[in-house]
CSV table of C-alpha atoms in Angstrom, one decimal:
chain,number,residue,atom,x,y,z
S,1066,UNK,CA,-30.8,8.2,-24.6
S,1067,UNK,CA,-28.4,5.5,-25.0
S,1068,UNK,CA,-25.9,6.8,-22.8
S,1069,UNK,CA,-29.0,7.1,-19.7
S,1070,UNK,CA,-29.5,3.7,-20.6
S,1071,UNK,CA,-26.0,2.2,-20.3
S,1072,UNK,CA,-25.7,4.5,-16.8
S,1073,UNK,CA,-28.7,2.4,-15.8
S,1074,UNK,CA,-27.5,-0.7,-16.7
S,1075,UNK,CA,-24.6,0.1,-14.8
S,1076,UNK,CA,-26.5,0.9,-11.2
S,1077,UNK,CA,-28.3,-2.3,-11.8
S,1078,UNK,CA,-25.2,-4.2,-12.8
S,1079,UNK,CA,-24.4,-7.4,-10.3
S,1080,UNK,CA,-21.9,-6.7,-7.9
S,1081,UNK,CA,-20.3,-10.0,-8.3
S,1082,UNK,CA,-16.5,-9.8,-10.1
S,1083,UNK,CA,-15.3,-12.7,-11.7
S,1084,UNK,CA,-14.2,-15.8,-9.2
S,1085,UNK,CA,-10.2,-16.4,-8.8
S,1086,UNK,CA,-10.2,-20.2,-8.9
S,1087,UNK,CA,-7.3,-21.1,-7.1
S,1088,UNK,CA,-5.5,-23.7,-5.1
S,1089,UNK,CA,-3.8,-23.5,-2.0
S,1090,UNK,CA,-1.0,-26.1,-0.3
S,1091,UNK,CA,2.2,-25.2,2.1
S,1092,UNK,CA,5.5,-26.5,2.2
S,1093,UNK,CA,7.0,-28.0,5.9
S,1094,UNK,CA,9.1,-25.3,5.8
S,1095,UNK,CA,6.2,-23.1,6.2
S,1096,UNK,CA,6.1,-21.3,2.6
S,1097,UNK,CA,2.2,-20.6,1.2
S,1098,UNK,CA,1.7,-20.8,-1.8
S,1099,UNK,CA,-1.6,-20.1,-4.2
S,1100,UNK,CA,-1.8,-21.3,-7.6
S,1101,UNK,CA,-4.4,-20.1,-9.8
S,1102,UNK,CA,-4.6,-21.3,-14.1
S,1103,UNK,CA,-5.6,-18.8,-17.2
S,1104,UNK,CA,-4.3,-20.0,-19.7
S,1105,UNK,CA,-6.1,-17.7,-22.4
S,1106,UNK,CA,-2.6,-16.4,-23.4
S,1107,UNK,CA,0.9,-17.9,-22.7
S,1108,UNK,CA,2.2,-15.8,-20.0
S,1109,UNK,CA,2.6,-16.2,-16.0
S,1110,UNK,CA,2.9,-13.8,-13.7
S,1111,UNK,CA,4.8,-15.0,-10.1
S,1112,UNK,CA,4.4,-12.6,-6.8
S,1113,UNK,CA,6.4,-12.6,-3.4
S,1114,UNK,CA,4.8,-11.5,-0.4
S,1115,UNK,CA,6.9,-11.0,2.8
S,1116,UNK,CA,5.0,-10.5,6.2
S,1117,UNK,CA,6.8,-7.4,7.8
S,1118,UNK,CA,7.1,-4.0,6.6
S,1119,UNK,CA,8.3,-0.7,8.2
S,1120,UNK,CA,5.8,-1.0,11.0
S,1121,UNK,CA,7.9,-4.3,12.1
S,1122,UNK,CA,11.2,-2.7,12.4
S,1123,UNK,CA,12.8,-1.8,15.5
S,1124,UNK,CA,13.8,1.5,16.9
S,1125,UNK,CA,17.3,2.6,15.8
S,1126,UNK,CA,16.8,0.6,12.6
S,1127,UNK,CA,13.9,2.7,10.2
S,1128,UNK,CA,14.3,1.8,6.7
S,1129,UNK,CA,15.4,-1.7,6.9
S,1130,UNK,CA,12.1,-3.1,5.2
S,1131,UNK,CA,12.9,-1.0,2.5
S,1132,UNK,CA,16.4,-1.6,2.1
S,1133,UNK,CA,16.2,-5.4,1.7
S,1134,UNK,CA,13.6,-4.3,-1.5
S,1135,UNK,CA,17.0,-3.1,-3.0
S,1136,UNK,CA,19.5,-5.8,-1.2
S,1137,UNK,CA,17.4,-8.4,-2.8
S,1138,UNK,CA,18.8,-7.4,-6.2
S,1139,UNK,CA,22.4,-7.6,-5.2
S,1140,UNK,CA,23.0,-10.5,-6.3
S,1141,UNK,CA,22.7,-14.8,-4.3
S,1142,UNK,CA,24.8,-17.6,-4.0
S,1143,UNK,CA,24.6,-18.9,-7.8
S,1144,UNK,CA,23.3,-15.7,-9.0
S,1145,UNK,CA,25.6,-12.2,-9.7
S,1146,UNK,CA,25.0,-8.9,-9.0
S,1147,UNK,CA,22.1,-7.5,-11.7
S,1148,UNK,CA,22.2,-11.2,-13.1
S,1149,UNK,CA,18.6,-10.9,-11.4
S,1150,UNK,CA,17.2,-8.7,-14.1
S,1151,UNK,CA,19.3,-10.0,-16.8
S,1152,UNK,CA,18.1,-13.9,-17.0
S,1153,UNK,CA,15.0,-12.5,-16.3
S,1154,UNK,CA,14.5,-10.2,-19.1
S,1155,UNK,CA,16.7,-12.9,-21.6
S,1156,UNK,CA,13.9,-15.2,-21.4
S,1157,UNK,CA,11.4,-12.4,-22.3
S,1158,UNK,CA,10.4,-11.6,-18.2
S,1159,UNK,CA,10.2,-8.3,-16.5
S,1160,UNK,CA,10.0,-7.8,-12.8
S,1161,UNK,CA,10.2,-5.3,-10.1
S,1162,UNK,CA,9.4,-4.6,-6.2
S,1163,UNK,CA,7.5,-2.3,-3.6
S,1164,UNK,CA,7.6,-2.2,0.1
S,1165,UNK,CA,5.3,-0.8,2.2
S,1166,UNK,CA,3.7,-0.5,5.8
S,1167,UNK,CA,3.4,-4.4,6.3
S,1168,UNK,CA,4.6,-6.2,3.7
S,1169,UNK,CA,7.4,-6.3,1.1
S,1170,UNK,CA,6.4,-7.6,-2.4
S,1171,UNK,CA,8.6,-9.2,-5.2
S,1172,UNK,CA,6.7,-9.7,-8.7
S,1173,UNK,CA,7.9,-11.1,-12.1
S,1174,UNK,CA,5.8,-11.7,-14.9
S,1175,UNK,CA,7.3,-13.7,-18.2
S,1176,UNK,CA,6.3,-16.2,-21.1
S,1177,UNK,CA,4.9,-19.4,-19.0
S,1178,UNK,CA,7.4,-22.0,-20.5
S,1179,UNK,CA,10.3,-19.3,-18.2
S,1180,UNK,CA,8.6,-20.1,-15.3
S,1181,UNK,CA,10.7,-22.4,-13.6
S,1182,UNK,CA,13.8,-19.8,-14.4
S,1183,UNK,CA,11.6,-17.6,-12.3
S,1184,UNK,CA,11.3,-19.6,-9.7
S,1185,UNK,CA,14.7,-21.0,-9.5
S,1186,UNK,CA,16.0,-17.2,-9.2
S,1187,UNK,CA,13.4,-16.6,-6.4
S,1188,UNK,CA,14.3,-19.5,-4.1
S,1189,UNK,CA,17.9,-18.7,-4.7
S,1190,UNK,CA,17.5,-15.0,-3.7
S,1191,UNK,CA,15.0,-16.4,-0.8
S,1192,UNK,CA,17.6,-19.0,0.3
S,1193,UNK,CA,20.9,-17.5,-0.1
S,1194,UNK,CA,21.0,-13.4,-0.8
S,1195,UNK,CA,24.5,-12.5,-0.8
S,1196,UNK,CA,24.6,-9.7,2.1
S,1197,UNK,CA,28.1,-8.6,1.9
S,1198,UNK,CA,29.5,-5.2,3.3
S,1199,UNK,CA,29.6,-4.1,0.3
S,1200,UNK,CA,25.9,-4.1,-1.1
S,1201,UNK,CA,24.5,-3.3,1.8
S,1202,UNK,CA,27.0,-0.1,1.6
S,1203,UNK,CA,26.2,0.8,-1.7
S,1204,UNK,CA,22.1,0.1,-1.3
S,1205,UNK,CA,22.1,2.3,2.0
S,1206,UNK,CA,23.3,5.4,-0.4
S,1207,UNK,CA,20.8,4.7,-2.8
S,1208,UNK,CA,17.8,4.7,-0.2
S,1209,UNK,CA,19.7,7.9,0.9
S,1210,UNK,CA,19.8,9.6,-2.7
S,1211,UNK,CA,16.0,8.3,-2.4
S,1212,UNK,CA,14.9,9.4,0.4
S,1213,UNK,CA,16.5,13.2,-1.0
S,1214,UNK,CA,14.8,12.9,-4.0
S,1215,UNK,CA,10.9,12.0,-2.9
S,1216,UNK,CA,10.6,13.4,0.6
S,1217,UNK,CA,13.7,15.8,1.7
S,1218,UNK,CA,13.6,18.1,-1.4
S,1219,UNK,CA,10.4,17.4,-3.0
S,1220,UNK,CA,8.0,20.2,-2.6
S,1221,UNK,CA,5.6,18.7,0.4
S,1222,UNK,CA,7.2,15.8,0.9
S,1223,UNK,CA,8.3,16.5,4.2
S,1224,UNK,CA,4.6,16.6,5.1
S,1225,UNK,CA,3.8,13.4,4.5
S,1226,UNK,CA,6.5,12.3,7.2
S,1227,UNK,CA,5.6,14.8,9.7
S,1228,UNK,CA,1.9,14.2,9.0
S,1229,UNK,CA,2.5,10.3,9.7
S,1230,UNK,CA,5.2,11.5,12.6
S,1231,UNK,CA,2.4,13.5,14.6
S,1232,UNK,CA,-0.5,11.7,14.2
S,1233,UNK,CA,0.6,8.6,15.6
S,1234,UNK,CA,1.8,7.9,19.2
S,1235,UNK,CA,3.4,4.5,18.8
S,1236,UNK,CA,6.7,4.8,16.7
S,1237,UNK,CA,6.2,1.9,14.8
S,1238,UNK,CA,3.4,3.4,13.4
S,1239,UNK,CA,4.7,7.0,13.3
S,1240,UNK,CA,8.0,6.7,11.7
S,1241,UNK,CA,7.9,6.7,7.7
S,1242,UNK,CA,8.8,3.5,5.4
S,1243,UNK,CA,12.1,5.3,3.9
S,1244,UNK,CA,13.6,5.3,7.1
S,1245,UNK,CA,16.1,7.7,9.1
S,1246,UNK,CA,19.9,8.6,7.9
S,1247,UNK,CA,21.2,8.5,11.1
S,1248,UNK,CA,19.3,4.5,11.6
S,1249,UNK,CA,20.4,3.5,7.9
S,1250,UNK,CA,24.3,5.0,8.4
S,1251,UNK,CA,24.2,2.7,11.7
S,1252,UNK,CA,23.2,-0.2,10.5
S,1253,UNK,CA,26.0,-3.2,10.7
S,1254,UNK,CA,26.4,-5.9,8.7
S,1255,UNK,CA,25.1,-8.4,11.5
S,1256,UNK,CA,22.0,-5.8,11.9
S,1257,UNK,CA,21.4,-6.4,8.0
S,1258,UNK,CA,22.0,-10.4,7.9
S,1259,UNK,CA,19.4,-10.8,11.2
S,1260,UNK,CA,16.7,-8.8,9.6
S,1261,UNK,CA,17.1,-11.4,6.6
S,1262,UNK,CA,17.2,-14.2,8.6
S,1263,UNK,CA,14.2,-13.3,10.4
S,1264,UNK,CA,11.9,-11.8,8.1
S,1265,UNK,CA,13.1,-13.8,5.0
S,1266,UNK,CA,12.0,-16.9,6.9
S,1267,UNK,CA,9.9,-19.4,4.5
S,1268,UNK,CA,7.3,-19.2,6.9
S,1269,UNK,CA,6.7,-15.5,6.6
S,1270,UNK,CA,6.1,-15.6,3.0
S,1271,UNK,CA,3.2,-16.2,0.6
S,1272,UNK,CA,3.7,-17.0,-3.1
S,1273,UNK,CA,1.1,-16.4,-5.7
S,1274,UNK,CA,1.7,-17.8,-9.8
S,1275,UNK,CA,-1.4,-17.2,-11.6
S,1276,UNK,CA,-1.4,-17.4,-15.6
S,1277,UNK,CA,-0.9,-20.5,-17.8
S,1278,UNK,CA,0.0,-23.1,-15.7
S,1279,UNK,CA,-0.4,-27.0,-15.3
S,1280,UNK,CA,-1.1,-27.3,-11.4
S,1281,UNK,CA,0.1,-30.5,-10.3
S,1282,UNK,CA,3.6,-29.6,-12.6
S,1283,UNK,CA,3.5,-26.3,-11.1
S,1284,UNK,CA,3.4,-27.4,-7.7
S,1285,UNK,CA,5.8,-30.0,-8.1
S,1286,UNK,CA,8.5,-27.7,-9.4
S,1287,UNK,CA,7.5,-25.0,-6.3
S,1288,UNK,CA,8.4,-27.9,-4.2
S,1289,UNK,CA,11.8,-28.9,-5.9
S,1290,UNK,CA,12.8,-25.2,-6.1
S,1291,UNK,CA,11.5,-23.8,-2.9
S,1292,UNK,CA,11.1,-27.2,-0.3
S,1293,UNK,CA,14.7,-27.9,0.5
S,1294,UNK,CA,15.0,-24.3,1.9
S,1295,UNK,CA,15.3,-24.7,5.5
S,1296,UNK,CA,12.4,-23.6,8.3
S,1297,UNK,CA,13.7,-20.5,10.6
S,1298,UNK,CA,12.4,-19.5,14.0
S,1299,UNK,CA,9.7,-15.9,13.0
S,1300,UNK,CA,10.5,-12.7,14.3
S,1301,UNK,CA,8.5,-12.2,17.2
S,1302,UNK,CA,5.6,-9.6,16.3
S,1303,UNK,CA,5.8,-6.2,17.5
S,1304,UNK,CA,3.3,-4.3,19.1
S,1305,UNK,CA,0.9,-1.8,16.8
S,1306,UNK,CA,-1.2,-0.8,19.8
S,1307,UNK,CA,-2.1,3.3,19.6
S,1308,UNK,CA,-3.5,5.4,22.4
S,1309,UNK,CA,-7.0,6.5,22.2
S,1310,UNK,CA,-6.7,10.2,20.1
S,1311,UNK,CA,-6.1,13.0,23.1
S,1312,UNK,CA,-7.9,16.0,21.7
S,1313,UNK,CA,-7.4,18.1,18.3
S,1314,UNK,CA,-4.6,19.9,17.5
S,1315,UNK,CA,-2.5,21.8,14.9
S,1316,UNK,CA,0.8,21.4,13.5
S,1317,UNK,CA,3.2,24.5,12.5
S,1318,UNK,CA,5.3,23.0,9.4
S,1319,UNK,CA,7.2,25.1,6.6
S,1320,UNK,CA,8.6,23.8,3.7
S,1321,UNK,CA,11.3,26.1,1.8
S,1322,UNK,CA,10.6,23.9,-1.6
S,1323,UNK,CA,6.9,25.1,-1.6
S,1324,UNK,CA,5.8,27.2,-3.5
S,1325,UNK,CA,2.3,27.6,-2.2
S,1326,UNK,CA,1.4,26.9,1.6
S,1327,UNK,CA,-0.7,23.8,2.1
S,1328,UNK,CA,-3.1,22.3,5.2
S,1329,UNK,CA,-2.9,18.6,6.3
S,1330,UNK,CA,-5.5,16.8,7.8
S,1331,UNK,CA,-5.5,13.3,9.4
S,1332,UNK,CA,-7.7,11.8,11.8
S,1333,UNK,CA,-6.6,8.9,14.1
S,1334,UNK,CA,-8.5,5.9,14.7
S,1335,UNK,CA,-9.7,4.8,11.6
S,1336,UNK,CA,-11.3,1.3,11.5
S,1337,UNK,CA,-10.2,-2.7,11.7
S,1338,UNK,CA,-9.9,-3.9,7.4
S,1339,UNK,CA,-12.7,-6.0,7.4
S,1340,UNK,CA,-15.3,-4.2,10.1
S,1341,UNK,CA,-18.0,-2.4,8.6
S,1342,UNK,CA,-16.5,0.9,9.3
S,1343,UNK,CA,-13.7,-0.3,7.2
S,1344,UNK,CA,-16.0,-0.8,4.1
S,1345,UNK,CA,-17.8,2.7,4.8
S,1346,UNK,CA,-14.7,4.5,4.9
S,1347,UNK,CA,-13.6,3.0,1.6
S,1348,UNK,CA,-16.1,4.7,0.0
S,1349,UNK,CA,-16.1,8.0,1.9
S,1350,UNK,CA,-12.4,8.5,1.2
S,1351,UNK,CA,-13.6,7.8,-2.5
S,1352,UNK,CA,-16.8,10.3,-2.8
S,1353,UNK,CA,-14.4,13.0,-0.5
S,1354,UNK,CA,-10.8,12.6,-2.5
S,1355,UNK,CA,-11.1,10.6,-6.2
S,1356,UNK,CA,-11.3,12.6,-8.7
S,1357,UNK,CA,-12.4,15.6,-10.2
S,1358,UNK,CA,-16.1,15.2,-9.0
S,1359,UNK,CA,-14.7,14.3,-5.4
S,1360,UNK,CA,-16.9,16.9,-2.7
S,1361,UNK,CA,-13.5,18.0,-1.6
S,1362,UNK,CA,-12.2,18.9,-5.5
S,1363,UNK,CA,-15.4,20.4,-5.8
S,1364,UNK,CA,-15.5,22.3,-3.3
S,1365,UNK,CA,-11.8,23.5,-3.0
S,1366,UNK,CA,-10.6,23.7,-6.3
S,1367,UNK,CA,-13.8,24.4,-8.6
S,1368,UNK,CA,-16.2,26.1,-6.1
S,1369,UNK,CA,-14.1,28.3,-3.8
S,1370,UNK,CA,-11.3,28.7,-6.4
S,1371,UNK,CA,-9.0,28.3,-3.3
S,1372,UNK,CA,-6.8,24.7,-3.9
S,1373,UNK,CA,-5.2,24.2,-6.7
S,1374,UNK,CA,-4.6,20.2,-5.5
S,1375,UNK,CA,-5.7,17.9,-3.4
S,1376,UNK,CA,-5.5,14.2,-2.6
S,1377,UNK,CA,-6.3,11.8,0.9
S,1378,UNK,CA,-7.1,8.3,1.4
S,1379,UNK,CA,-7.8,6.0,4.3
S,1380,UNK,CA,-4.7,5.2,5.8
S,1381,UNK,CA,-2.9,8.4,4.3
S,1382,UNK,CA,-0.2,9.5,4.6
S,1383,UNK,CA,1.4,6.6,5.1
S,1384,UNK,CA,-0.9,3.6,3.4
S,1385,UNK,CA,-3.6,3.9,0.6
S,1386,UNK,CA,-7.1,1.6,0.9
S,1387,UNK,CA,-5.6,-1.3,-1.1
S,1388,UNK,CA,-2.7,-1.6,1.8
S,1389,UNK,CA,-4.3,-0.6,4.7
S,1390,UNK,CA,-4.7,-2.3,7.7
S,1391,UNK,CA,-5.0,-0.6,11.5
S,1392,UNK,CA,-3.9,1.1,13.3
S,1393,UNK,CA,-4.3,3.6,10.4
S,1394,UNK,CA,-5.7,6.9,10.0
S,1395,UNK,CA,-8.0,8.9,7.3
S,1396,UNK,CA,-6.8,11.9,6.3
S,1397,UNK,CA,-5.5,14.3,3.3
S,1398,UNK,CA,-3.7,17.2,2.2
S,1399,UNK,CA,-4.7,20.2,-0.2
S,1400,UNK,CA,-2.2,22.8,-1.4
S,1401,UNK,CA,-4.2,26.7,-1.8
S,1402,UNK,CA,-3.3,29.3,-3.4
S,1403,UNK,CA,-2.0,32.6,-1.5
S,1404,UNK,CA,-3.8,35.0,-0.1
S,1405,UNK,CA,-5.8,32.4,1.8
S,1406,UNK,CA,-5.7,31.2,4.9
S,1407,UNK,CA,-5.1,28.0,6.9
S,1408,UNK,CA,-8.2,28.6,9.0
S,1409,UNK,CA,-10.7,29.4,5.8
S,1410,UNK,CA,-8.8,26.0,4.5
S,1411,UNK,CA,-10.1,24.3,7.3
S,1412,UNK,CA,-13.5,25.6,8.0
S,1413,UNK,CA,-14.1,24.4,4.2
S,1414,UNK,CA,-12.9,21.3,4.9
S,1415,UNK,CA,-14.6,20.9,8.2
S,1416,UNK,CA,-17.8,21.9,6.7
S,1417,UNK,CA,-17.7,18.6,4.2
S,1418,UNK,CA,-16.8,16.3,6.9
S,1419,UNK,CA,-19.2,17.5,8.7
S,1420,UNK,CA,-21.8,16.8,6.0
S,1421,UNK,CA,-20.9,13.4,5.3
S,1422,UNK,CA,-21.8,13.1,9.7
S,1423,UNK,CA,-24.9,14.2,9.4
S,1424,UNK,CA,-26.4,12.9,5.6
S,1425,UNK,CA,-23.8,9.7,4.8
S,1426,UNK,CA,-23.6,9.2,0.9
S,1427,UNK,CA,-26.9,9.3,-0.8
S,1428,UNK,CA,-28.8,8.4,-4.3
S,1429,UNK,CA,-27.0,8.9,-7.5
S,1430,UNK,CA,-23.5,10.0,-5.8
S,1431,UNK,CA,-23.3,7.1,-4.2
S,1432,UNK,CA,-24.1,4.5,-7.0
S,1433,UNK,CA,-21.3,7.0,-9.0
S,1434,UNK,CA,-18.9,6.0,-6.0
S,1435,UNK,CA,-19.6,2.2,-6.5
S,1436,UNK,CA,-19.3,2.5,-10.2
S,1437,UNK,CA,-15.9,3.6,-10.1
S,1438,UNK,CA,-14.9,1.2,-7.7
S,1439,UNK,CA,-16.2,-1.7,-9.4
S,1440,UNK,CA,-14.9,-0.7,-12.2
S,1441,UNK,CA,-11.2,-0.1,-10.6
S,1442,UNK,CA,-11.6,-4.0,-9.1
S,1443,UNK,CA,-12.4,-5.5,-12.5
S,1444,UNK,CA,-10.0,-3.4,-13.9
S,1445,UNK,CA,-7.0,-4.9,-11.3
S,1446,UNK,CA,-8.7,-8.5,-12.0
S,1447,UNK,CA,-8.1,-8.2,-15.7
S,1448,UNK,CA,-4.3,-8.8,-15.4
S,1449,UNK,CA,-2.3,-12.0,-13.9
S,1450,UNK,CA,-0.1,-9.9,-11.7
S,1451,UNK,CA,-3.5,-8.0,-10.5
S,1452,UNK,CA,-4.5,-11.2,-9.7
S,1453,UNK,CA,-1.7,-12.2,-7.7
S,1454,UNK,CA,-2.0,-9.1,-5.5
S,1455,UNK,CA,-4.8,-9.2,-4.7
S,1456,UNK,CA,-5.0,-12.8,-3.7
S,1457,UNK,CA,-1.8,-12.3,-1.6
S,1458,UNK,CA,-3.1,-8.9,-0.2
S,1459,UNK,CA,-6.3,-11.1,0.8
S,1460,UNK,CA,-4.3,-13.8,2.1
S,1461,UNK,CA,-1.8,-11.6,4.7
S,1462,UNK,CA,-4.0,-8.8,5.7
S,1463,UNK,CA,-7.4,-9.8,5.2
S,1464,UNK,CA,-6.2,-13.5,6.5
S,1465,UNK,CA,-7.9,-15.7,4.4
S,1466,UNK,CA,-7.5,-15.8,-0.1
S,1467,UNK,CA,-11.1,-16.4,-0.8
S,1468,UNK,CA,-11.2,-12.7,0.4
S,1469,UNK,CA,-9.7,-12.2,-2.9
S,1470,UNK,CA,-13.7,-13.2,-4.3
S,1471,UNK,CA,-15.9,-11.9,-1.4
S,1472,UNK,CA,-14.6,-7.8,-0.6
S,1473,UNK,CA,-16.3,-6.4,-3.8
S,1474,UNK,CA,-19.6,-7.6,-2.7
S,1475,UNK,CA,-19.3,-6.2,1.1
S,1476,UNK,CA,-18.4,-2.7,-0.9
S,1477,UNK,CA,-21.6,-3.1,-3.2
S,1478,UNK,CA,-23.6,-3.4,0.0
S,1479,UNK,CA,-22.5,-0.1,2.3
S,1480,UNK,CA,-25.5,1.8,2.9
S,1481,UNK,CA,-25.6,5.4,3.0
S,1482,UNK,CA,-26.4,5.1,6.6
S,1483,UNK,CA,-23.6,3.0,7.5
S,1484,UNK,CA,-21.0,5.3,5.8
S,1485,UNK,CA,-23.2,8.0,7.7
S,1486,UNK,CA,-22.2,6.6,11.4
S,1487,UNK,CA,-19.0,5.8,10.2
S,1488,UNK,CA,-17.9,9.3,9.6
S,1489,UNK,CA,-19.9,10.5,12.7
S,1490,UNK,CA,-17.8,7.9,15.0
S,1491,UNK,CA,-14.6,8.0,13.3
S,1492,UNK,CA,-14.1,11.5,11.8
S,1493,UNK,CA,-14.4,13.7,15.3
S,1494,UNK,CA,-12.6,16.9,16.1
S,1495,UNK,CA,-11.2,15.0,19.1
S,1496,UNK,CA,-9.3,12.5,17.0
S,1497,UNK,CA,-8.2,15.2,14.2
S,1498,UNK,CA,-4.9,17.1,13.6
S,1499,UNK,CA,-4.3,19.4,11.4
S,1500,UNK,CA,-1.3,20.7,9.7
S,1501,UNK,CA,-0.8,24.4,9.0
S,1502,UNK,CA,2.6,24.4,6.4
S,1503,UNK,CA,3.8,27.5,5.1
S,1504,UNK,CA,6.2,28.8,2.2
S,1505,UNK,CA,9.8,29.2,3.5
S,1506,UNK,CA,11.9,27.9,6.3
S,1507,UNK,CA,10.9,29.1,9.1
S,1508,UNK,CA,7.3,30.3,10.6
């Protein structure tokens, strides 16, 4: 009885997370910065946010987002190579970095009174990275060694690129975040120190430092570290524009790593981050792909006894809901055991999309849907560096902070009807591909 009773309370819970207070000012050199104070415990967490991932590279030079997520640890003008990490960590910090789609992000989290030896090492890294021949030599055969290790030979990992590769027609959304050998071997050092100068402008970056913090001292030592950095001219956008989807297909892929053939499945044009759509899809990709009691899981995996794994997202392959931003595309991919075949894989599949077109997301599954969520939000709100992440992820691709305190309600709201027309509109044999990938190296 009590558990029924907690469930309940649950459902009926208010949508409404707890409010980020924070502040807001930029420096003349264009720099954004948001500060926000908990100062329940004595620690700070500091995130960089850099406006251009893979998808603002140009051809003949894949991988270069990614690469300056290594570069930036090779050492600045008053800083050494690994001295980074090591003043970091000697003053009790730890800190790390991701790149992604359309943005690059550099985080540090330490005990508050470190602060301004965080900072000091960011503006120094910002304002004078060392890019010498050398370290950009060495980083390119790391991202190479990488690249071999998670997509060349890792059992499907070759069908994440190909899945992103042929479901887009505009390379800069097509081509994956890792990059190309052949663009990464040709990259000079000029090529390097442009991207840099570019992208690494103050004015295409948004700071976040939320934790225990005095605001006006913060600020003033953001603007002592960070002010006298000089404004440069942004890198001129480039375009994202797709074509409209041309008609289903399917793509022949093998994979001699696999052990067991898989399907892919992606469907192109998926919504604007902030429509409606956008919301509704959330939370399809959620009741379709999360977890054991997913539709999908339940029906490839435990049902059918068919899968033995499966996982999708919007904006998979290549972004996850928390990044996304359009042009994008919903999709997934399930790996099944043999003896079956690609087209029973897809019928199955069809059959749940086809579902979620015709009766949206109703009663009890849906409220399980919002549960989780809510409960992933709070969950991501609980820490400073959550914090910062999701105020900087607000801030670049949602345009505005205070989106930061707003999205979890609009995802409390979707309607079973609205995810409903959602999937109707968006998820249409016309805009789907499918990918058929066999065991072995050739078809």
């Amino acid at each position: 009885m009590r558990g029924i009773w907690l469930a309940a309370l649950l459902i009926a819970a208010p949508a409404a997370a707890q409010r980020i207070e924070f502040s807001s000012f930029t420096l003349t050199n264009g720099l954004r910065v948001l500060l926000s104070r908990d100062a329940s415990v004595p620690v700070v967490a500091l995130s960089m946010i850099v406006d251009g991932g893979s998808r603002q590279e140009s051809r003949g030079r894949s991988g270069f987002a990614h690469l300056f997520e290594h570069l930036m640890f090779e050492g600045s003008a008053h800083v050494p190579k690994g001295g980074f990490d090591k003043i970091l960590e000697s003053h009790g910090g730890t800190n790390n970095a991701t790149s992604g789609r359309d943005y690059t992000i550099y985080y540090e989290e330490m005990p508050s009174n470190a602060l301004p030896v965080a900072l000091w090492l960011e503006a120094d890294r910002m304002g004078a990275l060392s890019v010498t021949s050398e370290a950009v030599k060495n980083q390119i055969e790391v991202v190479k060694e990488e690249k071999r290790i998670r997509y060349d030979n890792r059992p499907y990992g070759s069908l994440e690129v190909d899945m992103g590769s042929h479901t887009f027609s505009n390379w800069q959304n097509a081509h994956p975040n890792i990059g190309s050998f052949e663009d990464l071997d040709a990259a000079s050092l000029k090529d390097v120190r442009d991207f840099y100068e570019a992208r690494y402008a103050p004015g295409n970056m948004i700071m976040a430092v939320v934790g225990d913090i005095d605001l006006i001292e913060t600020r003033r030592q953001v603007e002592a570290y960070f002010g006298a950095l000089p404004a440069r001219p942004l890198a001129p956008r480039v375009g994202l524009a797709e074509s409209a989807p041309s008609g289903e297909k399917t793509v022949a892929l093998s994979d001699p790593h696999a052990k067991l053939p898989a399907i892919g499945f992606t469907w192109k044009g998926a919504p604007e981050r902030g429509s409606e759509d956008y919301y509704a899809m959330v939370l399809l990709s959620r009741t379709l792909f999360a977890g054991k009691s997913a539709r999908l899981y339940q029906k490839l995996v435990k049902q059918s006894q068919v899968a033995v794994s499966l996982e999708g997202n919007l904006g998979y392959p290549l972004s996850d809901e928390g990044n996304y931003k359009a042009p994008g595309s919903f999709g997934g991919h399930a790996v099944y055991k043999s003896g079956h075949a690609f087209l029973e894989l897809k019928t199955l599949i069809s059959e749940e999309i086809a579902k979620a077109a015709r009766e949206g997301v109703v009663g009890a599954e849906l409220e399980r849907v919002k549960i989780k969520f809510r409960s992933d939000w709070l969950r991501a709100q609980e820490t400073r560096l959550g914090r910062t992440r999701l105020l900087l992820n607000a801030a670049l691709l949602d345009g505005d902070p205070e989106a930061a305190n707003k999205e979890l309600s609009r995802f409390m709201a979707v309607t079973s009807e609205q995810i409903r027309r959602a999937a109707a509109v968006r998820l249409v044999s016309e805009a789907a591909t499918w990918f058929d990938l066999a065991i072995g190296e050739n078809r």
